[in-house]
Coordinates of C-alpha atoms in Angstrom, one line a residue:
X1 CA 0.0 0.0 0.0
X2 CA 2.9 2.3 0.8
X3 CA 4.1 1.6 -2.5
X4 CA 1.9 2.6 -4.5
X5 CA 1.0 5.8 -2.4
X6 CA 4.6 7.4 -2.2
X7 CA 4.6 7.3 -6.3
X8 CA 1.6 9.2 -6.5
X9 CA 2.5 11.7 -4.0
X10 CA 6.1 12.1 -5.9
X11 CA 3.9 13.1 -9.2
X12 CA 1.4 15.1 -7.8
X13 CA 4.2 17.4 -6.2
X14 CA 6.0 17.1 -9.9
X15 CA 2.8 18.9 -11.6
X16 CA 2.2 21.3 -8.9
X17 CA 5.8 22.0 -9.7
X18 CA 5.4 22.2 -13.3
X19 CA 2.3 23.9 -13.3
X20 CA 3.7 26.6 -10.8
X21 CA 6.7 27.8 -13.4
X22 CA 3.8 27.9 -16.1
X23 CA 2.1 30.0 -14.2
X24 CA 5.5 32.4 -13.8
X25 CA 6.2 32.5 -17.2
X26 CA 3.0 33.5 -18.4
X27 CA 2.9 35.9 -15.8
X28 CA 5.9 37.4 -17.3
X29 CA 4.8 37.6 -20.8
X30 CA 3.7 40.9 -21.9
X31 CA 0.1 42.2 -21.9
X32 CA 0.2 43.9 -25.2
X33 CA 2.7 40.8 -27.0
X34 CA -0.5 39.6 -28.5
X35 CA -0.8 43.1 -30.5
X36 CA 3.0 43.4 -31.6
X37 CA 2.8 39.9 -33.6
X38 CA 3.3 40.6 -37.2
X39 CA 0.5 39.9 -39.3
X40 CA 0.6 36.9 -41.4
X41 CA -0.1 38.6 -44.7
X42 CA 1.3 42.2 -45.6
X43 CA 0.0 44.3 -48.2
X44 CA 2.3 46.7 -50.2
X45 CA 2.0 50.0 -49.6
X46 CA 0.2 52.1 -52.3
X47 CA 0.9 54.7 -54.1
X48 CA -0.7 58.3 -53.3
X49 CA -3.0 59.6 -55.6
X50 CA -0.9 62.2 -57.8
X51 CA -2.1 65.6 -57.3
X52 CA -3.6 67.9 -60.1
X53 CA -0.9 70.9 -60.6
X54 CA -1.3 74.2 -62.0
X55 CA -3.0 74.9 -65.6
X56 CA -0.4 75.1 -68.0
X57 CA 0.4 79.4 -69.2
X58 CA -1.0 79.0 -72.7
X59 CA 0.1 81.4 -75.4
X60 CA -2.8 83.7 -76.2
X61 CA -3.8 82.7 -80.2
X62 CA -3.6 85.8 -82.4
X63 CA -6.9 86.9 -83.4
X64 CA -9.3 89.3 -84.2
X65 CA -12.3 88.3 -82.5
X66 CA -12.5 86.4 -79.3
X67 CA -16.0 84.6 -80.0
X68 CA -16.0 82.6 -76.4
X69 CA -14.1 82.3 -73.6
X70 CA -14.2 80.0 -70.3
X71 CA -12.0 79.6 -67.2
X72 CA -15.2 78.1 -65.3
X73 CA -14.5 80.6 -62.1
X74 CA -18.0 79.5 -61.2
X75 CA -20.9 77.0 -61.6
X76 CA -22.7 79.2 -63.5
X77 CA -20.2 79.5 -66.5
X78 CA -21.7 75.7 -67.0
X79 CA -25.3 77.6 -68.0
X80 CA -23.3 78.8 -71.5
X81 CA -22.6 75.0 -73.0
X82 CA -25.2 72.8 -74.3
X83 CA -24.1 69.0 -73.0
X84 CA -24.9 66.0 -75.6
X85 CA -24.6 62.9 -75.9
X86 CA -23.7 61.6 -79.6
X87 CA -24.7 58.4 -79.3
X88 CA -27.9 56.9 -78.7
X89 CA -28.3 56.0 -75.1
X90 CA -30.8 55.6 -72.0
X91 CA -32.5 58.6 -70.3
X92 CA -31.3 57.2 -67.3
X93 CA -28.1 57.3 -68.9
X94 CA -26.9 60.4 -70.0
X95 CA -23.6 62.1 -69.7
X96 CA -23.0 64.5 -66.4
X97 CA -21.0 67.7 -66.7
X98 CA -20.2 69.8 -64.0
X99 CA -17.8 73.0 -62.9
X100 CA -15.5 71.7 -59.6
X101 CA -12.7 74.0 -58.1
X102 CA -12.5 75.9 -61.0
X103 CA -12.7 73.4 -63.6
X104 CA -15.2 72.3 -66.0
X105 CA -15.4 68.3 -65.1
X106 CA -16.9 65.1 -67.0
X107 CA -18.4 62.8 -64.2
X108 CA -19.7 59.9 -65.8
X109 CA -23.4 59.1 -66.4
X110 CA -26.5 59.1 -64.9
X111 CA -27.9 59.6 -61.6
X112 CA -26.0 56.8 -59.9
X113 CA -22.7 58.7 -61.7
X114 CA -21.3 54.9 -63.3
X115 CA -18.9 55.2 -66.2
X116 CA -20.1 54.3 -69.6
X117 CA -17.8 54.7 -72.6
X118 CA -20.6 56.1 -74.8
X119 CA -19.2 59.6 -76.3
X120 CA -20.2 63.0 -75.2
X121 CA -19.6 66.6 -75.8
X122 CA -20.3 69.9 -74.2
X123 CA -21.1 72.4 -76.6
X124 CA -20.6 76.7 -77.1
X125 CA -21.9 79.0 -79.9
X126 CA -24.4 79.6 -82.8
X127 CA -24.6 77.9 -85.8
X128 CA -22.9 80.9 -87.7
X129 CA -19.1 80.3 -86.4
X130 CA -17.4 79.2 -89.4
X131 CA -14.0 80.2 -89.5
X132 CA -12.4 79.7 -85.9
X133 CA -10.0 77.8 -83.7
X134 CA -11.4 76.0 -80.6
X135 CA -8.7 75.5 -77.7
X136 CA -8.9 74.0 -74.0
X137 CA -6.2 72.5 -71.4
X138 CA -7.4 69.1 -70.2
X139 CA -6.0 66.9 -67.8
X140 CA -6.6 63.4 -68.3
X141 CA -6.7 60.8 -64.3
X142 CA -8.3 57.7 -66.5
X143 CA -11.1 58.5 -68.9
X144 CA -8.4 58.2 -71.6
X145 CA -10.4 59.7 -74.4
X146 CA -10.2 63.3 -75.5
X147 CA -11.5 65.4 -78.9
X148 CA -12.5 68.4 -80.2
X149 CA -15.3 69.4 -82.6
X150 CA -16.0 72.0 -85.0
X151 CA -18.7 73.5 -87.0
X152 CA -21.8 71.3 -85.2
X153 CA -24.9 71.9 -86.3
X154 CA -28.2 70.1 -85.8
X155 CA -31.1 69.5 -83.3
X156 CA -30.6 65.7 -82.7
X157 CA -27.0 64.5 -81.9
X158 CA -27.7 61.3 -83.8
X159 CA -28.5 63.6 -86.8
X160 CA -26.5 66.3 -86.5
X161 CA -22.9 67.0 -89.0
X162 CA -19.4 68.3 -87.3
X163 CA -15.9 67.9 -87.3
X164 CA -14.7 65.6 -84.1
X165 CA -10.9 64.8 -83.5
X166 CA -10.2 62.3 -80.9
X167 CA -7.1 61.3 -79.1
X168 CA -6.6 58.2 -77.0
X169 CA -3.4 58.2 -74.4
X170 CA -0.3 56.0 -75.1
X171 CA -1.1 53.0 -73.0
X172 CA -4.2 52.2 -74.2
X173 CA -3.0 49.5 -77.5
X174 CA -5.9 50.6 -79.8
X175 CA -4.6 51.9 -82.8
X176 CA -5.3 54.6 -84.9
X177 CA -4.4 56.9 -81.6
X178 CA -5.6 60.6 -83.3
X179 CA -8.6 60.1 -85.5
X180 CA -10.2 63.6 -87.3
X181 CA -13.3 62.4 -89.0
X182 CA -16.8 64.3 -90.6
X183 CA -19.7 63.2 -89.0
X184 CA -23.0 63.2 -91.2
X185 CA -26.6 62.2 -89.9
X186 CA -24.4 59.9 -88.0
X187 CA -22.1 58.5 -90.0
X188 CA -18.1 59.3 -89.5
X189 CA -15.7 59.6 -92.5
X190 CA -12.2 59.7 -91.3
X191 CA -10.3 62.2 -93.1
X192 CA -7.3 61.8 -91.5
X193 CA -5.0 59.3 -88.5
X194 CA -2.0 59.1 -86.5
X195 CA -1.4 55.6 -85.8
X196 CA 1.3 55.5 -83.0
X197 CA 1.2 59.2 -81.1
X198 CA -1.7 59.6 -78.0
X199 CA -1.3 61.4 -75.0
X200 CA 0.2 60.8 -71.3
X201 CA -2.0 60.7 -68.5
X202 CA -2.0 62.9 -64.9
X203 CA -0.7 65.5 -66.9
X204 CA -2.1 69.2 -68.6
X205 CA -1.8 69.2 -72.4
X206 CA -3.2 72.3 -74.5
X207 CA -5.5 71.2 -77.5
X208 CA -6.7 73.2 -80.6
X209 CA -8.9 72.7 -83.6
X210 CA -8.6 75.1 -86.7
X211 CA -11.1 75.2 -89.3
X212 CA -10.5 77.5 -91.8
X213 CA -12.6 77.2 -95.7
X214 CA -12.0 73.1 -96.1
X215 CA -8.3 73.1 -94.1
X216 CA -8.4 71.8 -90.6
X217 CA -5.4 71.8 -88.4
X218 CA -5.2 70.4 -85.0
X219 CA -2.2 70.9 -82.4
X220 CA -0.9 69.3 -79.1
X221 CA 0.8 71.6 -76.7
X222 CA 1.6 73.7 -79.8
X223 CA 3.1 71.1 -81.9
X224 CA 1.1 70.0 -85.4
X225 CA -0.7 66.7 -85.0
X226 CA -2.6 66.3 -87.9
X227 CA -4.1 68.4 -91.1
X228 CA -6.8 67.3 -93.4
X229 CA -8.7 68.8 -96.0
X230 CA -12.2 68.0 -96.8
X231 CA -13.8 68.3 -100.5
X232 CA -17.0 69.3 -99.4
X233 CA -16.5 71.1 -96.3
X234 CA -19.2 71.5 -93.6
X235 CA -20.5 75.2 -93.5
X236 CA -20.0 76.4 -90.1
X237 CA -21.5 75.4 -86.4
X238 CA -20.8 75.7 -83.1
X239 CA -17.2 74.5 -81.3
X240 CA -17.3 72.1 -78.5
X241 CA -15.5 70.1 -76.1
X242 CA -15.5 66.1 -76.2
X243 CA -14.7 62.8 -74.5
X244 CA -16.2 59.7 -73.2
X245 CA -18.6 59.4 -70.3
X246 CA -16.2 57.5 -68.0
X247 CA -15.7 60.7 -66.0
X248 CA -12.4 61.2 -64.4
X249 CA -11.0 64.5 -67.0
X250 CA -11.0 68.1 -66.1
X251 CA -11.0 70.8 -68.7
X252 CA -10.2 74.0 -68.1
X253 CA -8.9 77.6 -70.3
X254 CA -11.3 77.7 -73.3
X255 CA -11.0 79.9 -75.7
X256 CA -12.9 79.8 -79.4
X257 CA -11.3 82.7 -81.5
X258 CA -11.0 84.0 -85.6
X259 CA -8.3 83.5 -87.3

């Protein structure tokens, strides 16, 4: 009996001895060790959001007469453009254009505000500008899509005729980059491309149109991009401003003056 009673007392006093230096140990650990583990997956860290810089000083264009300007100062310089959407789409889904800090901005579509890449335009004038060059500083975050137009006239966007010049920025693949094309009751006739040559992104770039009698001329931060001349030119119409409805571009500085 007394050997089987010493064995157990000889291993109860080697748990309570085991137990006790648990006890101290964890007692010594650290309230806050459980909040400096490091986690077991690690993100990398992202870069800021670039911030929109200063307008770029644009050389005033020699003219005679100055037939609209726009630095969009305040909401109401919006109340001067007529906003279109030139292809068919959804009440629901029309093109929003705004003025924000200054700027004259392209926030997507609709009343939820969701990007669609249907194309849209914001329009100035009368339908007697014939003879002008349209200009504007744009700044590009991720629409991607930019233009001009020239010479619009019509009641219905999906019927009207212009002159629309688009760019797309270099790291989008689609090829031609620059397209100038006459648009009739809704069909486009390119009349002239640049294949490689778009536009860099999160940066201001100065854009003008020229039409003058059937020449039209269209430079990039003062350098010549393209030049057309069409047969049967378009008579005259207002200037405008386009892109596509993904929002995200900010326009700024427009001026529509004579030669």
């Amino acid at each position: 009996m007394k050997q089987w009673r010493i064995p157990t007392v000889i291993g109860a006093f080697v748990i309570a001895i085991l137990g006790s230096a648990l006890a101290f140990v964890l007692w010594q650990v650290p309230q806050g060790v459980a909040q400096e583990q490091q986690p077991m997956l690690i993100y990398p860290p992202q870069d800021p959001t670039p911030t929109v810089g200063p307008n770029p000083t644009t050389v005033p264009a020699l003219a005679s007469v100055t037939l609209a300007e726009a630095t969009f100062d305040t909401p109401e310089a919006l109340d001067a453009w007529e906003v279109v959407d030139l292809e068919f789409v959804l009440s629901d889904n029309r093109a929003n254009w705004q003025v924000s800090d200054g700027r004259l901005v392209q926030n997507r579509a609709g009343p939820a505000f969701s990007p669609s890449i249907h194309q849209t335009a914001a329009l100035i004038g009368d339908d007697a500008w014939r003879d002008y060059t349209v200009q504007v500083s744009f700044y590009d975050q991720l629409n991607g899509t930019v233009g001009l137009i020239a010479r619009y006239q019509g009641e219905d966007p999906l019927t009207a005729t212009y002159y629309r010049y688009r760019i797309i920025k270099n790291s989008f693949r689609d090829t031609p980059r620059q397209v100038l094309e006459r648009v009739e009751r809704g069909v486009a006739v390119p009349l002239a491309e640049v294949q490689q040559v778009g536009f860099e992104e999160r940066m201001w770039h100065v854009l003008s149109m020229q039409v003058e009698g059937n020449a039209i001329e269209v430079r990039m931060n003062g350098e010549v991009m393209l030049q057309a001349v069409d047969t049967n030119p378009l008579p005259a119409g207002k200037a405008g401003i386009a892109t596509r409805a993904v929002g995200t571009i900010l326009f700024d500085d427009v001026v529509v003056v004579t030669p």
